[in-house]
Amino acid sequence: MPEARAPPGGPAVPAWANQSGARDFVLLGFAHVPALRPLLAALFLALFLLALLGNALIALLPGLDPALRAPMYFFLRQLALVELCFSLDVAPRLLLTLLRPGRGVSPAACALQLLLVLSCVTSECFLLTAMAWDRFVAICRPLRYGAIVSARRCRLLAAACWLAGVPVALVFTIWLFSFPFCGPRGIRHFFCDIAPLLSLVCADTRVFEAHVLVATVLIMFVPFCLIATSYARILAAVLRMPSASGRLKALSTCASHLIVVILFYGTTGVIHLRPKASYSPESKQVVSLSYTLVTPMLNPLIYSLRNKEVKAALGRVCGQRRGTHIP
C-alpha cells in the first residue's frame, strides 16, 4: 500500500489517510494489522452487542422488579446508562473504521465524539464514587441509612454526576480544536481522543497539556481517593463485626463494585494521566479497548453473577414473561 508523508517522529501514514478531504480526519485504528480487520470487527461487534444487551438489562431491571428499588440499584442503573452511552459513542465508529478504512471524519463529528467520551469518563468517575459512598453508609451507618441515602439525595447525586462532565468536556474539546492541525490528518487511534489529536497539532500545547493533567487529577485521582477512603473505613467496620457470616455478607455487597473500580481506574488512568506518554499508539489502542468495550461488557456480568438479588429479579421477570410463577 502506498504511503503518505509521516508526521515528525512517527511512522508513515497510509495513503488513504489523505483521501477524504483536506479538513477531514481519518481514524487509523488497527491500521498496523490490516489482515486482522475482519476478525477484529467480528470480535468487537460481539463485545458491543453483549455490552448493549447487558447494560440495557441492568438499566431496565430496577423498573421491572420492585425488589430492586434500593439506592444501590438506582446508582447501578445510572452506571449502566453511562456505559450504554459510552459504547454507542465509540463502538459504531470503530466497526466502521475496521470495515471501511479510509472514511473521513469531519472535525465536528470528531469533536462531538471527544466531547461524549470525556463526559462519560467523568460521569463514571463520579458515579463510582457515589456508589462507594452508598456502600459506606449502608455498612458503617446502617441505622441512619434510610435518612442519609434518601431518594431525593440519590436523584440529586445522579444528576450532578451526569452534568459534572459536560463543562469540563466542552472546555477541553473547544480548546483542543482551536489549535491548528498540520500534515496528514490520520489519527492513530480508533476514536477521537486527546492524545492522538495532540500529535497532529502544530503549535505549542504545553499549557493545554498542563491543564489536562490538572483536570485529570481532580476528576480521577480525587474520586479514587474518596473511594479508597470509603473502603478503608468499610474494612475497619467489617473487621469489628462479631460474626463471620456478617463480615462475609458485608464484604460481598462491595465486591462487585470494587472489581469494577479496579477495572475502570486501572485502564483509564494509564491513558489519561499521561496524554503524551512514551508508549506507542498501538499499545494505547489495546489499553483503550479495555475501558471502551471490555469493561462495559463485563460490568453487567460482574453485577449480575455476583449479586443474588439481581439474579433473583432476573428470574422473576423472565418467569413473568413466560407466564409462570417463580417463588
mmCIF file of C-alpha atoms in Angstrom:
data_model
loop_
_atom_site.group_PDB
_atom_site.id
_atom_site.type_symbol
_atom_site.label_atom_id
_atom_site.label_comp_id
_atom_site.label_asym_id
_atom_site.label_seq_id
_atom_site.Cartn_x
_atom_site.Cartn_y
_atom_site.Cartn_z
ATOM 1 C CA MET A 1 0.000 0.000 0.000
ATOM 2 C CA PRO A 2 1.445 3.426 -0.875
ATOM 3 C CA GLU A 3 2.271 5.710 1.990
ATOM 4 C CA ALA A 4 1.986 9.434 2.600
ATOM 5 C CA ARG A 5 4.426 11.654 4.394
ATOM 6 C CA ALA A 6 4.617 10.819 8.104
ATOM 7 C CA PRO A 7 4.452 13.429 10.844
ATOM 8 C CA PRO A 8 7.770 14.118 12.576
ATOM 9 C CA GLY A 9 8.783 11.242 14.819
ATOM 10 C CA GLY A 10 6.008 8.909 13.666
ATOM 11 C CA PRO A 11 5.636 6.099 11.141
ATOM 12 C CA ALA A 12 4.366 6.573 7.637
ATOM 13 C CA VAL A 13 0.635 7.103 7.253
ATOM 14 C CA PRO A 14 -1.367 5.055 4.693
ATOM 15 C CA ALA A 15 -2.140 6.995 1.531
ATOM 16 C CA TRP A 16 -5.888 6.673 2.050
ATOM 17 C CA ALA A 17 -5.486 8.801 5.191
ATOM 18 C CA ASN A 18 -5.434 11.867 2.943
ATOM 19 C CA GLN A 19 -8.188 10.884 0.508
ATOM 20 C CA SER A 20 -11.187 12.174 2.490
ATOM 21 C CA GLY A 21 -10.697 15.882 2.088
ATOM 22 C CA ALA A 22 -8.272 18.461 3.416
ATOM 23 C CA ARG A 23 -10.201 19.142 6.622
ATOM 24 C CA ASP A 24 -11.451 15.642 7.485
ATOM 25 C CA PHE A 25 -9.664 13.355 9.914
ATOM 26 C CA VAL A 26 -9.154 9.654 9.238
ATOM 27 C CA LEU A 27 -9.133 7.136 12.080
ATOM 28 C CA LEU A 28 -6.216 4.710 11.701
ATOM 29 C CA GLY A 29 -7.289 2.288 14.395
ATOM 30 C CA PHE A 30 -5.535 -1.083 13.948
ATOM 31 C CA ALA A 31 -4.065 0.020 10.603
ATOM 32 C CA HIS A 32 -0.889 -1.831 11.630
ATOM 33 C CA VAL A 33 -2.707 -5.198 11.353
ATOM 34 C CA PRO A 34 -4.775 -4.890 8.127
ATOM 35 C CA ALA A 35 -5.138 -8.662 7.688
ATOM 36 C CA LEU A 36 -6.870 -8.964 11.075
ATOM 37 C CA ARG A 37 -9.501 -6.268 10.466
ATOM 38 C CA PRO A 38 -12.391 -8.649 9.570
ATOM 39 C CA LEU A 39 -11.649 -10.859 12.582
ATOM 40 C CA LEU A 40 -11.327 -7.862 14.888
ATOM 41 C CA ALA A 41 -14.578 -6.399 13.543
ATOM 42 C CA ALA A 42 -16.421 -9.654 14.322
ATOM 43 C CA LEU A 43 -14.909 -9.802 17.829
ATOM 44 C CA PHE A 44 -15.666 -6.152 18.619
ATOM 45 C CA LEU A 45 -19.195 -6.472 17.250
ATOM 46 C CA ALA A 46 -19.808 -9.382 19.643
ATOM 47 C CA LEU A 47 -18.422 -7.362 22.586
ATOM 48 C CA PHE A 48 -20.534 -4.358 21.564
ATOM 49 C CA LEU A 49 -23.747 -6.382 21.346
ATOM 50 C CA LEU A 50 -23.048 -8.045 24.702
ATOM 51 C CA ALA A 51 -22.395 -4.628 26.277
ATOM 52 C CA LEU A 52 -25.635 -3.248 24.820
ATOM 53 C CA LEU A 53 -27.689 -6.242 25.941
ATOM 54 C CA GLY A 54 -26.177 -6.469 29.420
ATOM 55 C CA ASN A 55 -26.325 -2.775 30.253
ATOM 56 C CA ALA A 56 -29.820 -2.380 28.803
ATOM 57 C CA LEU A 57 -30.947 -5.264 31.016
ATOM 58 C CA ILE A 58 -29.338 -3.736 34.118
ATOM 59 C CA ALA A 59 -30.910 -0.348 33.278
ATOM 60 C CA LEU A 60 -34.403 -1.815 32.755
ATOM 61 C CA LEU A 61 -34.466 -4.399 35.561
ATOM 62 C CA PRO A 62 -34.941 -1.986 38.522
ATOM 63 C CA GLY A 63 -38.017 -0.570 36.799
ATOM 64 C CA LEU A 64 -39.460 -4.032 36.189
ATOM 65 C CA ASP A 65 -38.905 -5.553 39.617
ATOM 66 C CA PRO A 66 -39.901 -3.736 42.855
ATOM 67 C CA ALA A 67 -37.237 -5.615 44.839
ATOM 68 C CA LEU A 68 -34.517 -3.573 43.085
ATOM 69 C CA ARG A 69 -35.669 -0.138 44.251
ATOM 70 C CA ALA A 70 -32.830 0.314 46.766
ATOM 71 C CA PRO A 71 -30.392 3.216 46.239
ATOM 72 C CA MET A 72 -27.611 0.761 45.325
ATOM 73 C CA TYR A 73 -29.588 -0.377 42.289
ATOM 74 C CA PHE A 74 -30.540 3.174 41.402
ATOM 75 C CA PHE A 75 -26.843 4.050 41.074
ATOM 76 C CA LEU A 76 -26.164 0.775 39.261
ATOM 77 C CA ARG A 77 -28.841 1.752 36.755
ATOM 78 C CA GLN A 78 -27.116 5.109 36.178
ATOM 79 C CA LEU A 79 -23.785 3.353 35.671
ATOM 80 C CA ALA A 80 -25.361 1.049 33.081
ATOM 81 C CA LEU A 81 -26.783 4.057 31.224
ATOM 82 C CA VAL A 82 -23.344 5.719 31.159
ATOM 83 C CA GLU A 83 -21.830 2.508 29.781
ATOM 84 C CA LEU A 84 -24.542 2.407 27.112
ATOM 85 C CA CYS A 85 -23.727 5.970 26.045
ATOM 86 C CA PHE A 86 -20.013 5.176 26.041
ATOM 87 C CA SER A 87 -20.448 2.052 23.910
ATOM 88 C CA LEU A 88 -22.790 3.762 21.440
ATOM 89 C CA ASP A 89 -20.349 6.654 21.066
ATOM 90 C CA VAL A 90 -17.233 4.559 20.384
ATOM 91 C CA ALA A 91 -18.140 1.122 19.012
ATOM 92 C CA PRO A 92 -20.053 2.033 15.793
ATOM 93 C CA ARG A 93 -17.215 4.270 14.609
ATOM 94 C CA LEU A 94 -14.675 1.560 15.496
ATOM 95 C CA LEU A 95 -16.559 -1.038 13.431
ATOM 96 C CA LEU A 96 -16.852 1.380 10.512
ATOM 97 C CA THR A 97 -13.111 2.092 10.701
ATOM 98 C CA LEU A 98 -12.300 -1.625 10.534
ATOM 99 C CA LEU A 99 -14.732 -2.461 7.735
ATOM 100 C CA ARG A 100 -14.380 0.737 5.665
ATOM 101 C CA PRO A 101 -10.838 2.050 6.271
ATOM 102 C CA GLY A 102 -10.131 5.494 4.921
ATOM 103 C CA ARG A 103 -13.558 7.052 5.550
ATOM 104 C CA GLY A 104 -13.185 10.635 6.676
ATOM 105 C CA VAL A 105 -14.446 12.019 9.977
ATOM 106 C CA SER A 106 -15.414 15.675 9.919
ATOM 107 C CA PRO A 107 -13.927 17.934 12.623
ATOM 108 C CA ALA A 108 -17.423 18.470 14.030
ATOM 109 C CA ALA A 109 -18.076 14.709 14.302
ATOM 110 C CA CYS A 110 -14.642 14.139 15.841
ATOM 111 C CA ALA A 111 -15.194 16.952 18.355
ATOM 112 C CA LEU A 112 -18.613 15.547 19.279
ATOM 113 C CA GLN A 113 -17.148 12.093 19.870
ATOM 114 C CA LEU A 114 -14.381 13.533 22.055
ATOM 115 C CA LEU A 115 -16.947 15.586 23.990
ATOM 116 C CA LEU A 116 -19.051 12.496 24.711
ATOM 117 C CA VAL A 117 -16.026 10.376 25.654
ATOM 118 C CA LEU A 118 -14.778 12.966 28.162
ATOM 119 C CA SER A 119 -18.282 13.459 29.568
ATOM 120 C CA CYS A 120 -18.848 9.713 30.001
ATOM 121 C CA VAL A 121 -15.471 9.123 31.643
ATOM 122 C CA THR A 122 -16.075 11.996 34.079
ATOM 123 C CA SER A 123 -19.608 10.834 34.881
ATOM 124 C CA GLU A 124 -18.391 7.290 35.507
ATOM 125 C CA CYS A 125 -15.694 8.506 37.918
ATOM 126 C CA PHE A 126 -18.276 10.388 39.972
ATOM 127 C CA LEU A 127 -20.875 7.607 39.802
ATOM 128 C CA LEU A 128 -18.375 5.060 41.116
ATOM 129 C CA THR A 129 -17.644 7.478 43.968
ATOM 130 C CA ALA A 130 -21.377 7.843 44.732
ATOM 131 C CA MET A 131 -21.723 4.049 44.764
ATOM 132 C CA ALA A 132 -18.818 3.751 47.209
ATOM 133 C CA TRP A 133 -20.482 6.363 49.443
ATOM 134 C CA ASP A 134 -23.714 4.356 49.329
ATOM 135 C CA ARG A 135 -21.878 1.190 50.464
ATOM 136 C CA PHE A 136 -20.050 3.155 53.175
ATOM 137 C CA VAL A 137 -23.298 4.480 54.669
ATOM 138 C CA ALA A 138 -25.003 1.074 54.373
ATOM 139 C CA ILE A 139 -22.231 -0.714 56.309
ATOM 140 C CA CYS A 140 -20.882 1.980 58.638
ATOM 141 C CA ARG A 141 -24.149 3.850 59.359
ATOM 142 C CA PRO A 142 -26.824 1.182 58.889
ATOM 143 C CA LEU A 143 -29.333 2.681 61.348
ATOM 144 C CA ARG A 144 -29.310 6.043 59.545
ATOM 145 C CA TYR A 145 -29.043 4.653 56.012
ATOM 146 C CA GLY A 146 -32.649 5.421 55.041
ATOM 147 C CA ALA A 147 -32.411 9.008 56.274
ATOM 148 C CA ILE A 148 -28.993 9.763 54.743
ATOM 149 C CA VAL A 149 -29.383 7.988 51.392
ATOM 150 C CA SER A 150 -32.835 9.340 50.586
ATOM 151 C CA ALA A 151 -34.467 9.097 47.168
ATOM 152 C CA ARG A 152 -34.182 12.859 46.674
ATOM 153 C CA ARG A 153 -30.484 12.882 47.562
ATOM 154 C CA CYS A 154 -29.852 9.969 45.199
ATOM 155 C CA ARG A 155 -31.544 11.816 42.322
ATOM 156 C CA LEU A 156 -29.533 14.975 43.027
ATOM 157 C CA LEU A 157 -26.288 12.997 43.178
ATOM 158 C CA ALA A 158 -27.072 11.201 39.929
ATOM 159 C CA ALA A 159 -27.922 14.484 38.182
ATOM 160 C CA ALA A 160 -24.680 16.027 39.439
ATOM 161 C CA CYS A 161 -22.682 13.018 38.188
ATOM 162 C CA TRP A 162 -24.278 13.241 34.742
ATOM 163 C CA LEU A 163 -23.839 17.011 34.400
ATOM 164 C CA ALA A 164 -20.407 17.398 36.010
ATOM 165 C CA GLY A 165 -18.501 16.224 32.969
ATOM 166 C CA VAL A 166 -20.214 18.475 30.438
ATOM 167 C CA PRO A 167 -18.480 21.818 31.205
ATOM 168 C CA VAL A 168 -15.047 20.194 31.525
ATOM 169 C CA ALA A 169 -15.519 18.260 28.280
ATOM 170 C CA LEU A 170 -16.765 21.381 26.493
ATOM 171 C CA VAL A 171 -13.792 23.490 27.596
ATOM 172 C CA PHE A 172 -11.132 20.983 26.553
ATOM 173 C CA THR A 173 -12.852 19.997 23.309
ATOM 174 C CA ILE A 174 -13.235 23.608 22.163
ATOM 175 C CA TRP A 175 -9.705 24.442 23.298
ATOM 176 C CA LEU A 176 -8.150 21.448 21.512
ATOM 177 C CA PHE A 177 -9.982 22.103 18.243
ATOM 178 C CA SER A 178 -8.929 25.744 18.301
ATOM 179 C CA PHE A 179 -5.327 24.636 17.619
ATOM 180 C CA PRO A 180 -4.085 24.396 14.028
ATOM 181 C CA PHE A 181 -3.716 20.854 12.662
ATOM 182 C CA CYS A 182 -0.986 20.228 10.089
ATOM 183 C CA GLY A 183 0.306 17.402 7.928
ATOM 184 C CA PRO A 184 -1.605 14.171 7.280
ATOM 185 C CA ARG A 185 -4.799 14.032 9.323
ATOM 186 C CA GLY A 186 -4.536 10.361 10.208
ATOM 187 C CA ILE A 187 -5.483 9.794 13.863
ATOM 188 C CA ARG A 188 -3.570 6.778 15.153
ATOM 189 C CA HIS A 189 -6.467 5.550 17.253
ATOM 190 C CA PHE A 190 -9.932 4.047 16.797
ATOM 191 C CA PHE A 191 -11.737 7.075 18.243
ATOM 192 C CA CYS A 192 -11.087 10.780 18.662
ATOM 193 C CA ASP A 193 -9.161 11.184 21.904
ATOM 194 C CA ILE A 194 -6.941 13.903 23.304
ATOM 195 C CA ALA A 195 -3.563 12.158 22.976
ATOM 196 C CA PRO A 196 -3.732 11.163 19.271
ATOM 197 C CA LEU A 197 -5.221 14.533 18.330
ATOM 198 C CA LEU A 198 -2.418 16.349 20.161
ATOM 199 C CA SER A 199 0.128 14.568 17.962
ATOM 200 C CA LEU A 200 -1.400 16.318 14.910
ATOM 201 C CA VAL A 201 -1.261 19.820 16.371
ATOM 202 C CA CYS A 202 1.470 22.091 15.013
ATOM 203 C CA ALA A 203 1.536 24.541 17.923
ATOM 204 C CA ASP A 204 2.790 24.748 21.493
ATOM 205 C CA THR A 205 0.379 22.655 23.604
ATOM 206 C CA ARG A 206 2.255 22.667 26.905
ATOM 207 C CA VAL A 207 -0.271 24.909 28.660
ATOM 208 C CA PHE A 208 -3.134 22.792 27.355
ATOM 209 C CA GLU A 209 -1.447 19.569 28.499
ATOM 210 C CA ALA A 210 -0.794 21.038 31.951
ATOM 211 C CA HIS A 211 -4.474 21.918 32.320
ATOM 212 C CA VAL A 212 -5.483 18.447 31.093
ATOM 213 C CA LEU A 213 -3.242 16.871 33.726
ATOM 214 C CA VAL A 214 -4.690 19.052 36.492
ATOM 215 C CA ALA A 215 -8.256 18.278 35.397
ATOM 216 C CA THR A 216 -7.457 14.566 35.165
ATOM 217 C CA VAL A 217 -6.040 14.521 38.675
ATOM 218 C CA LEU A 218 -9.089 16.335 40.044
ATOM 219 C CA ILE A 219 -11.595 14.205 38.130
ATOM 220 C CA MET A 220 -9.925 10.815 38.536
ATOM 221 C CA PHE A 221 -7.493 10.899 41.446
ATOM 222 C CA VAL A 222 -9.679 12.792 43.948
ATOM 223 C CA PRO A 223 -12.688 10.452 43.431
ATOM 224 C CA PHE A 224 -10.326 7.472 43.620
ATOM 225 C CA CYS A 225 -9.005 8.731 46.976
ATOM 226 C CA LEU A 226 -12.590 9.129 48.222
ATOM 227 C CA ILE A 227 -13.391 5.587 47.097
ATOM 228 C CA ALA A 228 -10.242 4.235 48.768
ATOM 229 C CA THR A 229 -11.094 6.089 51.996
ATOM 230 C CA SER A 230 -14.640 4.713 51.939
ATOM 231 C CA TYR A 231 -13.379 1.167 51.538
ATOM 232 C CA ALA A 232 -10.745 1.607 54.241
ATOM 233 C CA ARG A 233 -13.480 2.636 56.678
ATOM 234 C CA ILE A 234 -15.744 -0.166 55.421
ATOM 235 C CA LEU A 235 -12.975 -2.697 56.043
ATOM 236 C CA ALA A 236 -12.402 -1.331 59.546
ATOM 237 C CA ALA A 237 -16.130 -1.606 60.302
ATOM 238 C CA VAL A 238 -16.321 -5.129 58.879
ATOM 239 C CA LEU A 239 -13.375 -6.320 60.997
ATOM 240 C CA ARG A 240 -15.221 -5.136 64.122
ATOM 241 C CA MET A 241 -18.291 -7.249 63.313
ATOM 242 C CA PRO A 242 -18.676 -10.162 65.739
ATOM 243 C CA SER A 243 -19.940 -12.846 63.339
ATOM 244 C CA ALA A 244 -18.119 -14.307 60.352
ATOM 245 C CA SER A 245 -21.358 -14.547 58.354
ATOM 246 C CA GLY A 246 -21.990 -10.831 58.912
ATOM 247 C CA ARG A 247 -18.496 -9.959 57.738
ATOM 248 C CA LEU A 248 -18.880 -12.117 54.645
ATOM 249 C CA LYS A 249 -22.264 -10.618 53.778
ATOM 250 C CA ALA A 250 -20.970 -7.056 54.174
ATOM 251 C CA LEU A 251 -17.928 -7.709 52.006
ATOM 252 C CA SER A 252 -19.968 -9.499 49.336
ATOM 253 C CA THR A 253 -22.118 -6.382 48.806
ATOM 254 C CA CYS A 254 -18.943 -4.422 47.986
ATOM 255 C CA ALA A 255 -17.054 -6.995 45.913
ATOM 256 C CA SER A 256 -18.735 -6.266 42.567
ATOM 257 C CA HIS A 257 -18.255 -2.504 42.879
ATOM 258 C CA LEU A 258 -14.627 -2.923 43.912
ATOM 259 C CA ILE A 259 -13.896 -5.116 40.867
ATOM 260 C CA VAL A 260 -15.472 -2.512 38.556
ATOM 261 C CA VAL A 261 -13.453 0.293 40.195
ATOM 262 C CA ILE A 262 -10.197 -1.624 39.688
ATOM 263 C CA LEU A 263 -11.040 -2.362 36.038
ATOM 264 C CA PHE A 264 -12.016 1.235 35.288
ATOM 265 C CA TYR A 265 -9.198 3.066 37.048
ATOM 266 C CA GLY A 266 -6.582 0.517 36.037
ATOM 267 C CA THR A 267 -7.168 1.259 32.348
ATOM 268 C CA THR A 268 -8.301 4.902 32.170
ATOM 269 C CA GLY A 269 -5.512 6.055 34.456
ATOM 270 C CA VAL A 270 -2.853 4.690 32.100
ATOM 271 C CA ILE A 271 -4.315 6.639 29.170
ATOM 272 C CA HIS A 272 -5.470 9.934 30.657
ATOM 273 C CA LEU A 273 -2.827 10.692 33.261
ATOM 274 C CA ARG A 274 -0.128 10.984 30.564
ATOM 275 C CA PRO A 275 -1.630 12.296 27.307
ATOM 276 C CA LYS A 276 1.759 12.286 25.537
ATOM 277 C CA ALA A 277 3.334 9.274 27.188
ATOM 278 C CA SER A 278 6.265 7.440 25.640
ATOM 279 C CA TYR A 279 4.497 4.158 24.869
ATOM 280 C CA SER A 280 3.265 3.588 21.329
ATOM 281 C CA PRO A 281 -0.197 4.485 19.954
ATOM 282 C CA GLU A 282 -0.711 0.798 19.177
ATOM 283 C CA SER A 283 -0.328 -0.139 22.853
ATOM 284 C CA LYS A 284 -2.667 2.707 23.799
ATOM 285 C CA GLN A 285 -5.302 1.280 21.485
ATOM 286 C CA VAL A 286 -5.177 -2.054 23.295
ATOM 287 C CA VAL A 287 -5.497 -0.377 26.701
ATOM 288 C CA SER A 288 -8.310 1.857 25.421
ATOM 289 C CA LEU A 289 -10.223 -1.226 24.293
ATOM 290 C CA SER A 290 -10.340 -2.302 27.928
ATOM 291 C CA TYR A 291 -12.446 0.629 29.117
ATOM 292 C CA THR A 292 -14.371 1.355 25.904
ATOM 293 C CA LEU A 293 -15.552 -2.178 25.064
ATOM 294 C CA VAL A 294 -14.378 -4.809 27.541
ATOM 295 C CA THR A 295 -15.341 -3.051 30.791
ATOM 296 C CA PRO A 296 -18.852 -2.049 29.574
ATOM 297 C CA MET A 297 -19.359 -5.688 28.566
ATOM 298 C CA LEU A 298 -18.031 -7.087 31.864
ATOM 299 C CA ASN A 299 -19.829 -4.733 34.270
ATOM 300 C CA PRO A 300 -23.316 -6.289 33.833
ATOM 301 C CA LEU A 301 -21.805 -9.776 34.167
ATOM 302 C CA ILE A 302 -19.943 -8.803 37.334
ATOM 303 C CA TYR A 303 -23.022 -7.290 38.962
ATOM 304 C CA SER A 304 -25.479 -9.955 37.834
ATOM 305 C CA LEU A 305 -23.340 -13.025 38.543
ATOM 306 C CA ARG A 306 -22.177 -11.849 41.971
ATOM 307 C CA ASN A 307 -25.493 -10.379 43.165
ATOM 308 C CA LYS A 308 -28.191 -12.784 44.322
ATOM 309 C CA GLU A 309 -30.904 -10.096 44.272
ATOM 310 C CA VAL A 310 -30.176 -9.210 40.637
ATOM 311 C CA LYS A 311 -30.227 -12.890 39.647
ATOM 312 C CA ALA A 312 -33.475 -13.440 41.552
ATOM 313 C CA ALA A 313 -35.079 -10.364 39.971
ATOM 314 C CA LEU A 314 -33.986 -11.508 36.522
ATOM 315 C CA GLY A 315 -35.530 -14.912 37.198
ATOM 316 C CA ARG A 316 -38.810 -13.354 38.345
ATOM 317 C CA VAL A 317 -39.022 -11.053 35.320
ATOM 318 C CA CYS A 318 -38.253 -13.878 32.900
ATOM 319 C CA GLY A 319 -40.781 -16.073 34.665
ATOM 320 C CA GLN A 320 -43.475 -13.410 34.384
ATOM 321 C CA ARG A 321 -42.745 -13.036 30.693
ATOM 322 C CA ARG A 322 -43.201 -16.782 30.233
ATOM 323 C CA GLY A 323 -46.422 -16.676 32.218
ATOM 324 C CA THR A 324 -45.004 -18.788 35.046
ATOM 325 C CA HIS A 325 -44.604 -18.050 38.760
ATOM 326 C CA ILE A 326 -41.172 -18.189 40.363
ATOM 327 C CA PRO A 327 -41.399 -18.032 44.186
#
